[in-house]
Amino acid sequence: MLQYDLRGRDITDPAVLKVMAAIPREVFVPPADRWRAYANGPLPIGAGQTISQPYIVALMTQELRLNHEREVLEIGTGSGYQTAVLARLVKRVFTIERSPELSVAAQEVLKNLGIDNVEFRVGDGSRGWPEARTFDRILLTAAVPDFPPPLVAQLGEGGVIIAPIGQGSVQELVAAEKRYGKLIERPLCGCRFVKLIGEYGFLD
Ligand code: SAH
């Protein structure tokens, strides 16, 4: 997976490659799908949701430009795979998931991996972290029509936010940096994420 799907494309950040090599992807998927856990495709995780393909996880992680001082907010915990990748690269991850079942399952998997720098919440992540604070980095792993205003407000100056943006089943992955309170956007690539269901996402 690392050789053909990540290094062979434009994933060059050694820290990202190292962490993705170390985290077993199969523990995040149902037993029946484990045989294909290292193919470069999305995988079902229950509740009609999927883990993104490894290349997209790696690309988003690399584009966040992380280090061990960063505090990251993630919207859409899902299986917790992306959460685990982030947790190994930063000081603290704050993650929100709409489905209580998925959040509980992800908490269990991360606990078993010995990852303890993650705060989990259940709710509508498009409305932001429930307590007032800012984050250095924000990552949405479900598609939105545009960057949700509460999340832009919780992004610190100089911070980076990444989201799949679009109305249809195919979106554009967009990275944006906050400069003097304004977002400077940079499109990364086309992508295919499940929709965010919530106030600044889509209807159920
Ligand atoms: N990053 C995950 C995959 C996320 S799939 C992984 O690595 O496994 C998108 C997730 O977003 C799903 O789990 C879905 O339930 C969740 N989601 C959808 N709408 C949401 C919302 N408003 N707030 C938080 N999570 C949401």
Tab-separated table of C-alpha atoms and ligand atoms in Angstrom:
chain	number	residue	atom	x	y	z
A	1	MET	CA	0.000	0.000	0.000
A	2	LEU	CA	2.779	2.407	0.945
A	3	GLN	CA	4.939	1.647	-2.061
A	4	TYR	CA	2.328	1.713	-4.818
A	5	ASP	CA	-0.449	3.912	-3.521
A	6	LEU	CA	1.338	6.541	-1.464
A	7	ARG	CA	5.045	6.881	-2.280
A	8	GLY	CA	4.359	6.177	-5.950
A	9	ARG	CA	2.082	9.212	-5.999
A	10	ASP	CA	2.826	12.544	-4.323
A	11	ILE	CA	2.964	11.503	-0.670
A	12	THR	CA	6.500	12.393	0.378
A	13	ASP	CA	6.215	13.505	4.031
A	14	PRO	CA	8.293	10.885	5.906
A	15	ALA	CA	6.291	11.314	9.136
A	16	VAL	CA	3.007	10.614	7.321
A	17	LEU	CA	4.432	7.539	5.559
A	18	LYS	CA	5.872	6.213	8.818
A	19	VAL	CA	2.625	6.588	10.756
A	20	MET	CA	0.527	5.042	7.991
A	21	ALA	CA	2.925	2.108	7.843
A	22	ALA	CA	2.587	1.600	11.599
A	23	ILE	CA	-1.208	1.761	12.000
A	24	PRO	CA	-2.999	-1.480	11.038
A	25	ARG	CA	-5.927	-0.496	8.787
A	26	GLU	CA	-7.659	-3.866	9.175
A	27	VAL	CA	-8.640	-3.312	12.819
A	28	PHE	CA	-10.886	-0.436	11.723
A	29	VAL	CA	-13.058	-2.492	9.361
A	30	PRO	CA	-15.527	-5.340	9.900
A	31	PRO	CA	-13.849	-8.819	9.845
A	32	ALA	CA	-15.469	-9.725	6.493
A	33	ASP	CA	-13.685	-6.834	4.751
A	34	ARG	CA	-10.242	-7.280	6.317
A	35	TRP	CA	-8.800	-9.135	3.324
A	36	ARG	CA	-8.983	-5.920	1.290
A	37	ALA	CA	-7.915	-3.511	4.012
A	38	TYR	CA	-4.716	-2.592	2.141
A	39	ALA	CA	-6.186	-2.054	-1.317
A	40	ASN	CA	-6.331	1.597	-2.324
A	41	GLY	CA	-10.105	1.842	-2.079
A	42	PRO	CA	-12.728	3.013	0.385
A	43	LEU	CA	-13.979	0.404	2.901
A	44	PRO	CA	-17.375	-0.019	4.578
A	45	ILE	CA	-17.364	0.619	8.364
A	46	GLY	CA	-21.049	0.121	9.190
A	47	ALA	CA	-23.955	2.598	9.380
A	48	GLY	CA	-23.632	3.091	5.575
A	49	GLN	CA	-20.316	4.923	6.024
A	50	THR	CA	-16.840	4.313	4.601
A	51	ILE	CA	-13.161	4.878	5.443
A	52	SER	CA	-11.522	6.944	2.728
A	53	GLN	CA	-8.966	5.350	0.438
A	54	PRO	CA	-5.434	5.425	1.922
A	55	TYR	CA	-4.183	7.887	-0.669
A	56	ILE	CA	-6.784	10.488	0.318
A	57	VAL	CA	-6.096	9.973	4.056
A	58	ALA	CA	-2.377	10.454	3.377
A	59	LEU	CA	-2.919	13.500	1.171
A	60	MET	CA	-5.178	15.263	3.686
A	61	THR	CA	-2.774	14.463	6.516
A	62	GLN	CA	0.236	15.720	4.562
A	63	GLU	CA	-1.554	18.920	3.523
A	64	LEU	CA	-2.384	19.714	7.171
A	65	ARG	CA	1.383	20.177	7.819
A	66	LEU	CA	1.322	18.682	11.314
A	67	ASN	CA	3.738	18.560	14.228
A	68	HIS	CA	3.594	17.550	17.871
A	69	GLU	CA	2.493	21.019	19.006
A	70	ARG	CA	-0.683	21.055	16.906
A	71	GLU	CA	-4.249	20.640	18.153
A	72	VAL	CA	-6.537	19.300	15.462
A	73	LEU	CA	-10.322	19.185	15.175
A	74	GLU	CA	-11.693	16.360	13.033
A	75	ILE	CA	-15.316	16.194	11.851
A	76	GLY	CA	-16.532	12.647	11.077
A	77	THR	CA	-14.690	10.197	13.351
A	78	GLY	CA	-16.135	7.216	11.450
A	79	SER	CA	-13.987	4.142	12.128
A	80	GLY	CA	-11.317	6.270	13.812
A	81	TYR	CA	-8.643	5.393	11.245
A	82	GLN	CA	-7.959	8.991	10.209
A	83	THR	CA	-8.198	9.976	13.887
A	84	ALA	CA	-5.468	7.460	14.770
A	85	VAL	CA	-3.205	8.739	11.981
A	86	LEU	CA	-3.656	12.315	13.220
A	87	ALA	CA	-3.208	11.355	16.890
A	88	ARG	CA	0.230	9.883	16.210
A	89	LEU	CA	1.386	13.150	14.587
A	90	VAL	CA	0.008	15.884	16.850
A	91	LYS	CA	-0.418	16.880	20.494
A	92	ARG	CA	-4.165	16.388	20.696
A	93	VAL	CA	-7.076	15.446	18.436
A	94	PHE	CA	-10.664	16.544	19.055
A	95	THR	CA	-13.099	14.502	16.997
A	96	ILE	CA	-16.866	14.695	16.495
A	97	GLU	CA	-19.076	11.941	15.066
A	98	ARG	CA	-22.805	12.038	14.382
A	99	SER	CA	-23.390	8.311	14.957
A	100	PRO	CA	-23.023	7.230	18.614
A	101	GLU	CA	-22.369	3.603	17.560
A	102	LEU	CA	-19.467	4.563	15.302
A	103	SER	CA	-17.986	6.862	17.954
A	104	VAL	CA	-18.098	4.139	20.617
A	105	ALA	CA	-16.521	1.577	18.264
A	106	ALA	CA	-13.751	4.020	17.292
A	107	GLN	CA	-13.025	4.797	20.951
A	108	GLU	CA	-12.570	1.086	21.622
A	109	VAL	CA	-10.207	0.554	18.662
A	110	LEU	CA	-8.043	3.549	19.582
A	111	LYS	CA	-7.900	2.450	23.215
A	112	ASN	CA	-6.671	-0.972	22.091
A	113	LEU	CA	-3.961	0.695	20.001
A	114	GLY	CA	-2.826	2.622	23.099
A	115	ILE	CA	-3.793	6.001	21.626
A	116	ASP	CA	-4.824	8.310	24.463
A	117	ASN	CA	-4.549	11.882	23.121
A	118	VAL	CA	-8.017	12.029	21.539
A	119	GLU	CA	-11.221	13.650	22.815
A	120	PHE	CA	-14.402	12.158	21.347
A	121	ARG	CA	-17.791	13.858	21.047
A	122	VAL	CA	-21.076	12.797	19.508
A	123	GLY	CA	-23.036	15.484	17.666
A	124	ASP	CA	-23.249	17.700	14.598
A	125	GLY	CA	-19.654	18.620	13.873
A	126	SER	CA	-20.662	21.281	11.333
A	127	ARG	CA	-21.643	23.435	14.332
A	128	GLY	CA	-18.113	23.267	15.707
A	129	TRP	CA	-16.625	22.042	18.980
A	130	PRO	CA	-19.233	22.571	21.738
A	131	GLU	CA	-16.874	24.566	23.988
A	132	ALA	CA	-15.542	27.915	22.771
A	133	ARG	CA	-11.912	27.565	21.615
A	134	THR	CA	-9.787	27.613	18.499
A	135	PHE	CA	-7.813	24.911	16.692
A	136	ASP	CA	-4.610	24.983	14.614
A	137	ARG	CA	-6.009	22.571	12.071
A	138	ILE	CA	-9.515	21.400	11.119
A	139	LEU	CA	-10.296	18.402	8.916
A	140	LEU	CA	-13.723	17.426	7.603
A	141	THR	CA	-14.061	13.847	6.383
A	142	ALA	CA	-17.632	14.256	5.106
A	143	ALA	CA	-18.725	16.462	2.213
A	144	VAL	CA	-20.142	19.953	2.769
A	145	PRO	CA	-21.564	22.582	0.370
A	146	ASP	CA	-18.960	25.060	1.680
A	147	PHE	CA	-16.702	25.523	4.745
A	148	PRO	CA	-19.167	25.690	7.698
A	149	PRO	CA	-18.996	29.182	9.291
A	150	PRO	CA	-18.751	27.874	12.918
A	151	LEU	CA	-15.659	25.873	11.902
A	152	VAL	CA	-14.063	28.824	10.127
A	153	ALA	CA	-14.665	30.812	13.339
A	154	GLN	CA	-12.920	28.116	15.423
A	155	LEU	CA	-9.859	28.045	13.142
A	156	GLY	CA	-6.975	30.049	14.609
A	157	GLU	CA	-5.068	32.699	12.619
A	158	GLY	CA	-2.586	30.982	10.301
A	159	GLY	CA	-4.529	27.736	10.668
A	160	VAL	CA	-5.426	25.285	7.915
A	161	ILE	CA	-8.859	23.747	7.222
A	162	ILE	CA	-9.459	20.968	4.702
A	163	ALA	CA	-12.837	19.750	3.437
A	164	PRO	CA	-14.463	17.934	0.522
A	165	ILE	CA	-16.670	20.639	-0.977
A	166	GLY	CA	-19.506	20.081	-3.401
A	167	GLN	CA	-23.211	19.379	-3.757
A	168	GLY	CA	-23.051	16.061	-5.621
A	169	SER	CA	-21.525	12.609	-5.105
A	170	VAL	CA	-18.169	13.889	-6.419
A	171	GLN	CA	-16.543	16.827	-4.676
A	172	GLU	CA	-13.381	18.891	-4.726
A	173	LEU	CA	-10.970	18.501	-1.831
A	174	VAL	CA	-10.085	22.050	-0.796
A	175	ALA	CA	-7.400	23.262	1.634
A	176	ALA	CA	-7.653	26.794	3.007
A	177	GLU	CA	-5.380	28.884	5.197
A	178	LYS	CA	-6.725	31.611	7.489
A	179	ARG	CA	-4.885	34.896	6.910
A	180	TYR	CA	-6.078	38.088	8.629
A	181	GLY	CA	-9.381	36.370	9.310
A	182	LYS	CA	-9.973	35.419	5.659
A	183	LEU	CA	-9.678	32.009	4.000
A	184	ILE	CA	-7.218	31.604	1.129
A	185	GLU	CA	-8.392	28.511	-0.724
A	186	ARG	CA	-6.380	25.994	-2.700
A	187	PRO	CA	-8.061	23.070	-4.507
A	188	LEU	CA	-6.229	19.738	-4.073
A	189	CYS	CA	-8.064	17.169	-6.186
A	190	GLY	CA	-11.390	15.581	-6.989
A	191	CYS	CA	-12.753	13.197	-4.359
A	192	ARG	CA	-15.789	11.181	-3.328
A	193	PHE	CA	-16.902	11.429	0.304
A	194	VAL	CA	-20.193	10.636	2.039
A	195	LYS	CA	-22.249	13.720	2.804
A	196	LEU	CA	-22.127	15.498	6.134
A	197	ILE	CA	-25.623	15.401	7.616
A	198	GLY	CA	-26.172	18.500	9.684
A	199	GLU	CA	-26.914	22.192	9.963
A	200	TYR	CA	-24.141	23.291	7.562
A	201	GLY	CA	-24.179	20.069	5.555
A	202	PHE	CA	-27.086	18.233	3.991
A	203	LEU	CA	-30.494	16.977	5.102
A	204	ASP	CA	-30.822	13.405	6.353
B	1	SAH	N1	-12.573	9.596	8.645
B	1	SAH	C1	-13.368	8.392	8.793
B	1	SAH	C2	-14.366	8.234	7.667
B	1	SAH	C3	-15.431	9.221	7.752
B	1	SAH	S1	-16.881	8.839	6.823
B	1	SAH	C4	-12.495	7.154	8.888
B	1	SAH	O1	-11.266	7.274	8.805
B	1	SAH	O2	-13.051	6.077	9.097
B	1	SAH	C5	-17.792	10.266	7.331
B	1	SAH	C6	-18.272	10.225	8.753
B	1	SAH	O3	-18.891	11.477	9.025
B	1	SAH	C7	-19.305	9.141	9.015
B	1	SAH	O4	-18.907	8.366	10.096
B	1	SAH	C8	-20.565	9.952	9.350
B	1	SAH	O5	-21.389	9.327	10.305
B	1	SAH	C9	-19.976	11.241	9.889
B	1	SAH	N2	-20.848	12.406	9.877
B	1	SAH	C10	-21.820	12.741	8.988
B	1	SAH	N3	-22.377	13.910	9.323
B	1	SAH	C11	-21.736	14.344	10.443
B	1	SAH	C12	-21.869	15.510	11.271
B	1	SAH	N4	-22.758	16.471	11.031
B	1	SAH	N5	-21.031	15.622	12.331
B	1	SAH	C13	-20.125	14.658	12.619
B	1	SAH	N6	-19.976	13.541	11.871
B	1	SAH	C14	-20.767	13.388	10.799
